[in-house]
mmCIF file of C-alpha atoms in Angstrom:
data_model
loop_
_atom_site.group_PDB
_atom_site.id
_atom_site.type_symbol
_atom_site.label_atom_id
_atom_site.label_comp_id
_atom_site.label_asym_id
_atom_site.label_seq_id
_atom_site.Cartn_x
_atom_site.Cartn_y
_atom_site.Cartn_z
ATOM 1 C CA UNK I 1 80.241 20.771 -23.179
ATOM 2 C CA UNK I 2 79.939 19.486 -26.747
ATOM 3 C CA UNK I 3 76.661 18.284 -27.504
ATOM 4 C CA UNK I 4 75.741 14.767 -26.886
ATOM 5 C CA UNK I 5 74.103 12.803 -30.476
ATOM 6 C CA UNK I 6 71.695 10.992 -28.318
ATOM 7 C CA UNK I 7 70.348 14.109 -26.493
ATOM 8 C CA UNK I 8 70.316 16.642 -28.823
ATOM 9 C CA UNK I 9 67.974 14.490 -31.273
ATOM 10 C CA UNK I 10 64.910 15.570 -28.829
ATOM 11 C CA UNK I 11 64.949 19.639 -29.359
ATOM 12 C CA UNK I 12 62.830 19.635 -26.542
ATOM 13 C CA UNK I 13 61.477 23.138 -24.669
ATOM 14 C CA UNK I 14 60.925 23.744 -21.437
ATOM 15 C CA UNK I 15 57.967 26.336 -20.259
ATOM 16 C CA UNK I 16 59.610 26.795 -16.450
ATOM 17 C CA UNK I 17 59.641 29.982 -15.159
ATOM 18 C CA UNK I 18 62.295 30.823 -12.946
ATOM 19 C CA UNK I 19 63.388 32.706 -10.032
ATOM 20 C CA UNK I 20 64.522 36.445 -10.924
ATOM 21 C CA UNK I 21 68.695 35.525 -10.856
ATOM 22 C CA UNK I 22 68.725 31.973 -12.596
ATOM 23 C CA UNK I 23 69.869 32.174 -15.845
ATOM 24 C CA UNK I 24 70.124 29.182 -18.142
ATOM 25 C CA UNK I 25 72.608 26.014 -17.786
ATOM 26 C CA UNK I 26 71.991 25.085 -21.137
ATOM 27 C CA UNK I 27 70.565 27.917 -23.679
ATOM 28 C CA UNK I 28 70.577 31.219 -24.344
ATOM 29 C CA UNK I 29 68.806 33.284 -22.164
ATOM 30 C CA UNK I 30 69.026 36.636 -19.753
ATOM 31 C CA UNK I 31 69.422 36.972 -16.136
ATOM 32 C CA UNK I 32 65.932 36.810 -15.205
ATOM 33 C CA UNK I 33 64.797 33.266 -17.317
ATOM 34 C CA UNK I 34 65.429 29.997 -17.202
ATOM 35 C CA UNK I 35 65.865 27.160 -19.761
ATOM 36 C CA UNK I 36 66.399 23.236 -19.289
ATOM 37 C CA UNK I 37 67.403 20.576 -21.904
ATOM 38 C CA UNK I 38 66.714 17.095 -22.673
ATOM 39 C CA UNK I 39 68.131 15.291 -20.167
ATOM 40 C CA UNK I 40 72.339 13.809 -20.951
ATOM 41 C CA UNK I 41 72.309 10.611 -20.891
ATOM 42 C CA UNK I 42 75.974 10.591 -21.287
ATOM 43 C CA UNK I 43 76.428 13.099 -18.263
ATOM 44 C CA UNK I 44 74.122 10.902 -16.006
ATOM 45 C CA UNK I 45 75.969 8.561 -13.998
ATOM 46 C CA UNK I 46 71.911 5.958 -14.530
ATOM 47 C CA UNK I 47 72.052 3.056 -15.236
ATOM 48 C CA UNK I 48 75.549 1.832 -13.514
ATOM 49 C CA UNK I 49 75.891 -0.558 -10.939
ATOM 50 C CA UNK I 50 77.245 1.302 -7.491
ATOM 51 C CA UNK I 51 80.576 0.100 -7.678
ATOM 52 C CA UNK I 52 80.792 1.912 -11.128
ATOM 53 C CA UNK I 53 79.927 -0.538 -13.491
ATOM 54 C CA UNK I 54 77.081 -0.948 -16.202
ATOM 55 C CA UNK I 55 73.885 -2.014 -15.257
ATOM 56 C CA UNK I 56 72.879 -5.094 -16.953
ATOM 57 C CA UNK I 57 68.840 -4.365 -16.589
ATOM 58 C CA UNK I 58 69.590 -0.656 -18.546
ATOM 59 C CA UNK I 59 69.163 -3.057 -21.706
ATOM 60 C CA UNK I 60 66.558 -5.558 -20.579
ATOM 61 C CA UNK I 61 69.102 -7.974 -19.547
ATOM 62 C CA UNK I 62 67.858 -9.694 -16.056
ATOM 63 C CA UNK I 63 71.557 -11.453 -15.376
ATOM 64 C CA UNK I 64 75.023 -10.504 -16.159
ATOM 65 C CA UNK I 65 76.646 -12.839 -18.852
ATOM 66 C CA UNK I 66 79.766 -12.315 -21.180
ATOM 67 C CA UNK I 67 78.536 -10.107 -23.696
ATOM 68 C CA UNK I 68 77.462 -7.110 -20.493
ATOM 69 C CA UNK I 69 80.868 -8.270 -18.815
ATOM 70 C CA UNK I 70 82.847 -7.521 -22.078
ATOM 71 C CA UNK I 71 81.036 -4.203 -22.443
ATOM 72 C CA UNK I 72 81.366 -2.897 -19.236
ATOM 73 C CA UNK I 73 85.397 -3.501 -19.154
ATOM 74 C CA UNK I 74 85.418 -1.706 -22.000
ATOM 75 C CA UNK I 75 85.895 -4.243 -24.272
ATOM 76 C CA UNK I 76 83.632 -3.343 -27.467
ATOM 77 C CA UNK I 77 84.013 -5.689 -29.903
ATOM 78 C CA UNK I 78 84.399 -8.447 -28.245
ATOM 79 C CA UNK I 79 80.920 -7.551 -26.623
ATOM 80 C CA UNK I 80 79.337 -6.446 -30.098
ATOM 81 C CA UNK I 81 80.334 -10.288 -31.327
ATOM 82 C CA UNK I 82 78.742 -12.189 -28.473
ATOM 83 C CA UNK I 83 75.352 -9.661 -28.466
ATOM 84 C CA UNK I 84 75.178 -10.063 -32.407
ATOM 85 C CA UNK I 85 74.139 -13.638 -32.755
ATOM 86 C CA UNK I 86 71.805 -13.257 -29.259
ATOM 87 C CA UNK I 87 70.736 -9.732 -31.400
ATOM 88 C CA UNK I 88 69.771 -11.514 -34.787
ATOM 89 C CA UNK I 89 67.623 -14.338 -33.247
ATOM 90 C CA UNK I 90 65.639 -12.010 -31.283
ATOM 91 C CA UNK I 91 66.676 -11.558 -27.861
ATOM 92 C CA UNK I 92 65.847 -7.941 -27.159
ATOM 93 C CA UNK I 93 68.546 -6.923 -24.351
ATOM 94 C CA UNK I 94 70.823 -8.591 -26.663
ATOM 95 C CA UNK I 95 69.756 -6.002 -30.005
ATOM 96 C CA UNK I 96 69.563 -3.218 -27.553
ATOM 97 C CA UNK I 97 73.307 -3.626 -26.638
ATOM 98 C CA UNK I 98 74.254 -3.930 -30.637
ATOM 99 C CA UNK I 99 73.073 -0.787 -30.828
ATOM 100 C CA UNK I 100 74.458 1.471 -28.128
ATOM 101 C CA UNK I 101 78.086 0.141 -29.713
ATOM 102 C CA UNK I 102 76.810 0.441 -33.013
ATOM 103 C CA UNK I 103 74.679 4.500 -32.177
ATOM 104 C CA UNK I 104 78.218 5.329 -29.676
ATOM 105 C CA UNK I 105 80.552 4.044 -32.400
ATOM 106 C CA UNK I 106 82.026 2.049 -29.553
ATOM 107 C CA UNK I 107 85.429 0.070 -30.889
ATOM 108 C CA UNK I 108 83.622 0.075 -34.037
ATOM 109 C CA UNK I 109 83.239 3.187 -37.853
ATOM 110 C CA UNK I 110 79.882 4.707 -36.187
ATOM 111 C CA UNK I 111 76.687 2.981 -37.885
ATOM 112 C CA UNK I 112 73.063 5.038 -36.208
ATOM 113 C CA UNK I 113 71.341 3.645 -39.381
ATOM 114 C CA UNK I 114 71.795 0.543 -38.273
ATOM 115 C CA UNK I 115 71.707 1.305 -34.184
ATOM 116 C CA UNK I 116 68.493 2.900 -35.217
ATOM 117 C CA UNK I 117 67.036 -0.861 -36.926
ATOM 118 C CA UNK I 118 68.209 -2.848 -33.434
ATOM 119 C CA UNK I 119 66.423 -0.112 -30.987
ATOM 120 C CA UNK I 120 63.347 -0.447 -33.610
ATOM 121 C CA UNK I 121 63.785 -4.011 -32.826
ATOM 122 C CA UNK I 122 64.389 -4.132 -29.181
ATOM 123 C CA UNK I 123 61.450 -1.054 -28.609
ATOM 124 C CA UNK I 124 58.642 -3.376 -30.093
ATOM 125 C CA UNK I 125 59.958 -6.378 -27.395
ATOM 126 C CA UNK I 126 59.114 -3.190 -24.975
ATOM 127 C CA UNK I 127 62.811 -3.001 -24.287
ATOM 128 C CA UNK I 128 62.817 1.206 -22.053
ATOM 129 C CA UNK I 129 66.082 1.848 -23.073
ATOM 130 C CA UNK I 130 65.365 1.269 -26.039
ATOM 131 C CA UNK I 131 61.735 2.894 -26.113
ATOM 132 C CA UNK I 132 64.101 5.794 -25.019
ATOM 133 C CA UNK I 133 66.156 5.940 -27.526
ATOM 134 C CA UNK I 134 64.234 5.414 -31.004
ATOM 135 C CA UNK I 135 61.692 8.029 -29.703
ATOM 136 C CA UNK I 136 64.483 10.259 -29.793
ATOM 137 C CA UNK I 137 65.210 8.480 -33.059
ATOM 138 C CA UNK I 138 61.951 9.419 -34.379
ATOM 139 C CA UNK I 139 61.990 12.651 -33.150
ATOM 140 C CA UNK I 140 64.819 13.935 -34.880
ATOM 141 C CA UNK I 141 64.001 12.434 -37.944
ATOM 142 C CA UNK I 142 67.253 11.823 -39.038
ATOM 143 C CA UNK I 143 67.815 7.587 -39.217
ATOM 144 C CA UNK I 144 64.077 6.921 -39.544
ATOM 145 C CA UNK I 145 61.367 8.160 -40.537
ATOM 146 C CA UNK I 146 60.104 11.387 -37.895
ATOM 147 C CA UNK I 147 56.918 10.816 -35.776
ATOM 148 C CA UNK I 148 55.925 12.537 -32.742
ATOM 149 C CA UNK I 149 53.147 11.007 -32.616
ATOM 150 C CA UNK I 150 54.963 7.215 -32.428
ATOM 151 C CA UNK I 151 58.009 8.973 -30.007
ATOM 152 C CA UNK I 152 55.462 10.219 -27.496
ATOM 153 C CA UNK I 153 54.099 6.723 -26.825
ATOM 154 C CA UNK I 154 57.366 5.189 -26.686
ATOM 155 C CA UNK I 155 58.214 7.844 -24.228
ATOM 156 C CA UNK I 156 55.887 7.336 -22.202
ATOM 157 C CA UNK I 157 56.176 3.348 -22.616
ATOM 158 C CA UNK I 158 59.679 4.322 -21.396
ATOM 159 C CA UNK I 159 58.780 6.969 -18.700
ATOM 160 C CA UNK I 160 55.972 4.392 -16.930
ATOM 161 C CA UNK I 161 58.191 1.819 -16.628
ATOM 162 C CA UNK I 162 61.268 3.923 -14.899
ATOM 163 C CA UNK I 163 63.419 4.876 -17.640
ATOM 164 C CA UNK I 164 64.837 8.071 -15.938
ATOM 165 C CA UNK I 165 65.904 10.343 -19.048
ATOM 166 C CA UNK I 166 62.547 8.841 -20.426
ATOM 167 C CA UNK I 167 60.830 10.739 -17.597
ATOM 168 C CA UNK I 168 62.694 13.983 -18.109
ATOM 169 C CA UNK I 169 62.285 13.920 -21.330
ATOM 170 C CA UNK I 170 58.214 13.055 -21.202
ATOM 171 C CA UNK I 171 58.067 15.803 -18.913
ATOM 172 C CA UNK I 172 59.373 18.265 -21.418
ATOM 173 C CA UNK I 173 56.906 16.845 -23.847
ATOM 174 C CA UNK I 174 53.956 17.513 -21.820
ATOM 175 C CA UNK I 175 55.649 21.257 -21.087
ATOM 176 C CA UNK I 176 55.627 21.903 -25.052
ATOM 177 C CA UNK I 177 52.400 20.508 -25.583
ATOM 178 C CA UNK I 178 50.848 22.697 -23.750
ATOM 179 C CA UNK I 179 53.070 25.230 -22.608
ATOM 180 C CA UNK I 180 51.081 26.893 -19.652
ATOM 181 C CA UNK I 181 50.283 25.878 -15.596
ATOM 182 C CA UNK I 182 48.499 22.389 -17.668
ATOM 183 C CA UNK I 183 51.446 21.051 -19.579
ATOM 184 C CA UNK I 184 53.630 21.917 -16.018
ATOM 185 C CA UNK I 185 51.179 19.958 -14.274
ATOM 186 C CA UNK I 186 50.917 16.945 -15.866
ATOM 187 C CA UNK I 187 55.169 17.199 -16.265
ATOM 188 C CA UNK I 188 55.586 17.550 -12.405
ATOM 189 C CA UNK I 189 55.114 13.678 -11.330
ATOM 190 C CA UNK I 190 57.680 12.858 -14.015
ATOM 191 C CA UNK I 191 60.276 15.370 -12.868
ATOM 192 C CA UNK I 192 59.474 14.257 -9.712
ATOM 193 C CA UNK I 193 60.604 10.385 -10.293
ATOM 194 C CA UNK I 194 63.221 11.171 -12.237
ATOM 195 C CA UNK I 195 64.638 13.608 -9.767
ATOM 196 C CA UNK I 196 63.618 10.868 -6.560
ATOM 197 C CA UNK I 197 66.040 8.393 -9.489
ATOM 198 C CA UNK I 198 69.316 11.285 -9.032
ATOM 199 C CA UNK I 199 68.872 12.987 -12.591
ATOM 200 C CA UNK I 200 70.285 16.302 -12.146
ATOM 201 C CA UNK I 201 68.474 17.838 -14.710
ATOM 202 C CA UNK I 202 65.229 16.935 -12.788
ATOM 203 C CA UNK I 203 65.935 17.802 -10.114
ATOM 204 C CA UNK I 204 66.981 21.242 -11.389
ATOM 205 C CA UNK I 205 63.868 20.861 -12.680
ATOM 206 C CA UNK I 206 62.330 20.034 -9.796
ATOM 207 C CA UNK I 207 64.162 23.401 -8.229
ATOM 208 C CA UNK I 208 62.139 25.922 -9.781
ATOM 209 C CA UNK I 209 58.672 24.151 -9.463
ATOM 210 C CA UNK I 210 59.321 24.698 -5.776
ATOM 211 C CA UNK I 211 60.964 27.494 -5.943
ATOM 212 C CA UNK I 212 58.137 29.442 -8.210
ATOM 213 C CA UNK I 213 55.127 27.362 -6.946
ATOM 214 C CA UNK I 214 53.797 25.706 -10.131
ATOM 215 C CA UNK I 215 52.602 22.727 -11.713
ATOM 216 C CA UNK I 216 50.227 22.334 -8.921
ATOM 217 C CA UNK I 217 52.506 22.680 -6.212
ATOM 218 C CA UNK I 218 52.741 24.563 -3.505
ATOM 219 C CA UNK I 219 55.864 27.683 -2.985
ATOM 220 C CA UNK I 220 58.142 25.846 -1.064
ATOM 221 C CA UNK I 221 62.012 27.209 -0.643
ATOM 222 C CA UNK I 222 63.647 24.944 1.034
ATOM 223 C CA UNK I 223 62.875 22.175 -1.081
ATOM 224 C CA UNK I 224 63.928 23.608 -3.951
ATOM 225 C CA UNK I 225 67.036 24.164 -1.553
ATOM 226 C CA UNK I 226 67.346 20.372 -1.551
ATOM 227 C CA UNK I 227 67.019 19.937 -4.913
ATOM 228 C CA UNK I 228 69.426 22.850 -5.489
ATOM 229 C CA UNK I 229 71.899 20.916 -3.877
ATOM 230 C CA UNK I 230 71.469 17.549 -5.623
ATOM 231 C CA UNK I 231 71.859 18.998 -8.919
ATOM 232 C CA UNK I 232 74.913 20.809 -7.824
ATOM 233 C CA UNK I 233 76.584 17.766 -6.266
ATOM 234 C CA UNK I 234 76.066 16.483 -9.433
ATOM 235 C CA UNK I 235 78.761 19.476 -11.035
ATOM 236 C CA UNK I 236 75.081 21.173 -12.481
ATOM 237 C CA UNK I 237 76.497 24.426 -13.082
ATOM 238 C CA UNK I 238 73.210 26.126 -13.238
ATOM 239 C CA UNK I 239 72.312 24.539 -10.368
ATOM 240 C CA UNK I 240 76.288 25.400 -8.481
ATOM 241 C CA UNK I 241 75.473 29.309 -9.617
ATOM 242 C CA UNK I 242 71.501 29.267 -7.561
ATOM 243 C CA UNK I 243 72.516 27.018 -4.825
ATOM 244 C CA UNK I 244 75.587 29.529 -4.219
ATOM 245 C CA UNK I 245 73.528 32.852 -4.862
ATOM 246 C CA UNK I 246 70.562 31.505 -2.315
ATOM 247 C CA UNK I 247 73.034 30.749 0.160
ATOM 248 C CA UNK I 248 74.624 34.084 0.038
ATOM 249 C CA UNK I 249 71.016 35.778 1.274
ATOM 250 C CA UNK I 250 69.710 33.157 2.945
ATOM 251 C CA UNK I 251 66.861 31.697 0.745
ATOM 252 C CA UNK I 252 65.600 28.647 1.804
ATOM 253 C CA UNK I 253 67.686 28.105 5.011
ATOM 254 C CA UNK I 254 70.753 29.899 6.660
ATOM 255 C CA UNK I 255 72.903 32.210 5.089
ATOM 256 C CA UNK I 256 76.257 30.934 5.144
ATOM 257 C CA UNK I 257 78.446 33.109 2.796
ATOM 258 C CA UNK I 258 81.264 31.396 2.448
ATOM 259 C CA UNK I 259 79.874 27.835 1.504
ATOM 260 C CA UNK I 260 77.718 30.418 -0.877
ATOM 261 C CA UNK I 261 81.116 31.585 -2.867
ATOM 262 C CA UNK I 262 82.001 27.889 -3.178
ATOM 263 C CA UNK I 263 79.228 27.386 -4.802
ATOM 264 C CA UNK I 264 79.815 29.836 -7.084
ATOM 265 C CA UNK I 265 83.429 29.570 -7.417
ATOM 266 C CA UNK I 266 82.865 26.319 -8.248
ATOM 267 C CA UNK I 267 80.905 26.915 -10.890
ATOM 268 C CA UNK I 268 82.893 29.491 -12.416
ATOM 269 C CA UNK I 269 85.444 27.015 -12.709
ATOM 270 C CA UNK I 270 83.593 24.829 -14.461
ATOM 271 C CA UNK I 271 82.997 27.349 -17.325
ATOM 272 C CA UNK I 272 80.058 29.044 -15.955
ATOM 273 C CA UNK I 273 79.701 33.138 -17.189
ATOM 274 C CA UNK I 274 77.726 34.266 -14.851
ATOM 275 C CA UNK I 275 79.222 32.668 -11.917
ATOM 276 C CA UNK I 276 82.632 33.589 -13.294
ATOM 277 C CA UNK I 277 81.048 37.623 -13.097
ATOM 278 C CA UNK I 278 79.330 36.397 -9.775
ATOM 279 C CA UNK I 279 82.870 35.450 -7.825
ATOM 280 C CA UNK I 280 84.345 38.908 -9.611
ATOM 281 C CA UNK I 281 82.064 40.908 -7.665
ATOM 282 C CA UNK I 282 82.955 38.880 -4.933
ATOM 283 C CA UNK I 283 86.149 39.279 -4.662
ATOM 284 C CA UNK I 284 85.999 42.800 -5.238
ATOM 285 C CA UNK I 285 83.663 43.596 -2.203
ATOM 286 C CA UNK I 286 85.206 40.833 -0.272
ATOM 287 C CA UNK I 287 81.413 39.173 0.702
ATOM 288 C CA UNK I 288 82.217 34.866 1.532
ATOM 289 C CA UNK I 289 86.333 35.485 0.556
ATOM 290 C CA UNK I 290 89.307 37.796 1.258
ATOM 291 C CA UNK I 291 89.162 40.828 -0.872
ATOM 292 C CA UNK I 292 91.320 40.317 -3.811
ATOM 293 C CA UNK I 293 91.164 43.413 -6.547
ATOM 294 C CA UNK I 294 93.653 40.291 -9.140
ATOM 295 C CA UNK I 295 91.147 37.759 -8.508
ATOM 296 C CA UNK I 296 88.503 39.975 -9.355
ATOM 297 C CA UNK I 297 89.783 41.549 -12.318
ATOM 298 C CA UNK I 298 91.220 38.267 -13.476
ATOM 299 C CA UNK I 299 87.118 36.236 -13.135
ATOM 300 C CA UNK I 300 86.077 39.396 -14.388
ATOM 301 C CA UNK I 301 88.243 39.660 -18.380
ATOM 302 C CA UNK I 302 86.661 35.555 -17.952
ATOM 303 C CA UNK I 303 83.462 36.702 -18.027
ATOM 304 C CA UNK I 304 83.516 39.364 -20.876
ATOM 305 C CA UNK I 305 85.584 37.482 -23.193
ATOM 306 C CA UNK I 306 81.975 35.805 -23.372
ATOM 307 C CA UNK I 307 80.326 38.541 -23.564
ATOM 308 C CA UNK I 308 78.389 39.091 -20.099
ATOM 309 C CA UNK I 309 79.358 43.161 -19.446
ATOM 310 C CA UNK I 310 78.479 44.412 -15.618
ATOM 311 C CA UNK I 311 78.444 48.293 -15.143
ATOM 312 C CA UNK I 312 79.720 47.896 -11.173
ATOM 313 C CA UNK I 313 82.960 45.718 -12.365
ATOM 314 C CA UNK I 314 83.325 47.997 -15.720
ATOM 315 C CA UNK I 315 83.586 50.834 -12.995
ATOM 316 C CA UNK I 316 86.136 48.908 -11.054
ATOM 317 C CA UNK I 317 88.413 47.518 -13.912
ATOM 318 C CA UNK I 318 88.264 51.628 -15.208
ATOM 319 C CA UNK I 319 90.322 52.322 -11.994
ATOM 320 C CA UNK I 320 93.171 49.226 -12.250
ATOM 321 C CA UNK I 321 95.920 50.221 -13.419
ATOM 322 C CA UNK I 322 98.001 49.618 -16.982
ATOM 323 C CA UNK I 323 100.140 46.577 -14.314
ATOM 324 C CA UNK I 324 96.959 45.315 -12.972
ATOM 325 C CA UNK I 325 95.445 44.760 -15.715
ATOM 326 C CA UNK I 326 98.188 43.485 -17.684
ATOM 327 C CA UNK I 327 98.887 41.705 -14.328
ATOM 328 C CA UNK I 328 94.695 40.246 -14.580
ATOM 329 C CA UNK I 329 94.975 39.329 -18.511
ATOM 330 C CA UNK I 330 98.054 36.735 -17.399
ATOM 331 C CA UNK I 331 96.164 35.240 -14.380
ATOM 332 C CA UNK I 332 93.321 34.500 -16.443
ATOM 333 C CA UNK I 333 95.090 32.983 -19.263
ATOM 334 C CA UNK I 334 95.542 30.866 -16.286
ATOM 335 C CA UNK I 335 92.743 30.501 -15.326
ATOM 336 C CA UNK I 336 91.040 29.296 -18.835
#
């Protein structure tokens, strides 16, 4: 997935230990490691009402008005023109909305430097969304002077105010500050709050906390599997991979190989390379699905193109005829 500007500003590293079978989603790791990335505001549905519209409270507005109505209908220039006079008069909600439009280039040329100024003004007035965004800018240091101390304070303030992305990212900052059990213990409550709020990144983080019994939490595979399911339902591919594997072996609950295969296939279709290799093996062995050598070969071709080499699948592939390999290549090209 193309990197998102607003989250790429926060270069935060998680020190969560992983279960042995879990690869990372967002960073390149070995199969026995996991990495967690800063939460992606543009991937998560937070900040939306139940009918899918933008929640004005995300910008600090307590009541809907024409500017927010225009924004949620995609009329960004209209929204900007309506919000700008209010922003200039000191309305922090309007300042945040103007900053949002400018920072993402919605309906107009992107101007991140000017957006930073508006985020700063709204942040000073306590708007959690603005505090979160300005904290990211302070961490990055491209459009404002880098200030880790101020970023930490603003991220914490936004987290305490209930911003899910700030909660997750503040947890990451805590772990970065103290990359051991002490930091993780401080971070868990923020991961948990963001996870309860529906943030998939945090739900996956909590699955790792519970699976490993870290951060002062007891080991609880059933709870970990619950978090994996919630994140997997939001198309978090690493959660889908883990959940599929857990279902295959009955970890954290009953074994269900058919359902496990389904989650692994979903992750594979989403581009998860480890899942593509898993699906290839399952097709080859007929576990959780009917055996299908052609499907096995085609999924392994995709995984191998991405750099994954599996000795078991290499032996299987070497046993195919030239015609079978040709068909597998054609099928793999259709799967891309």
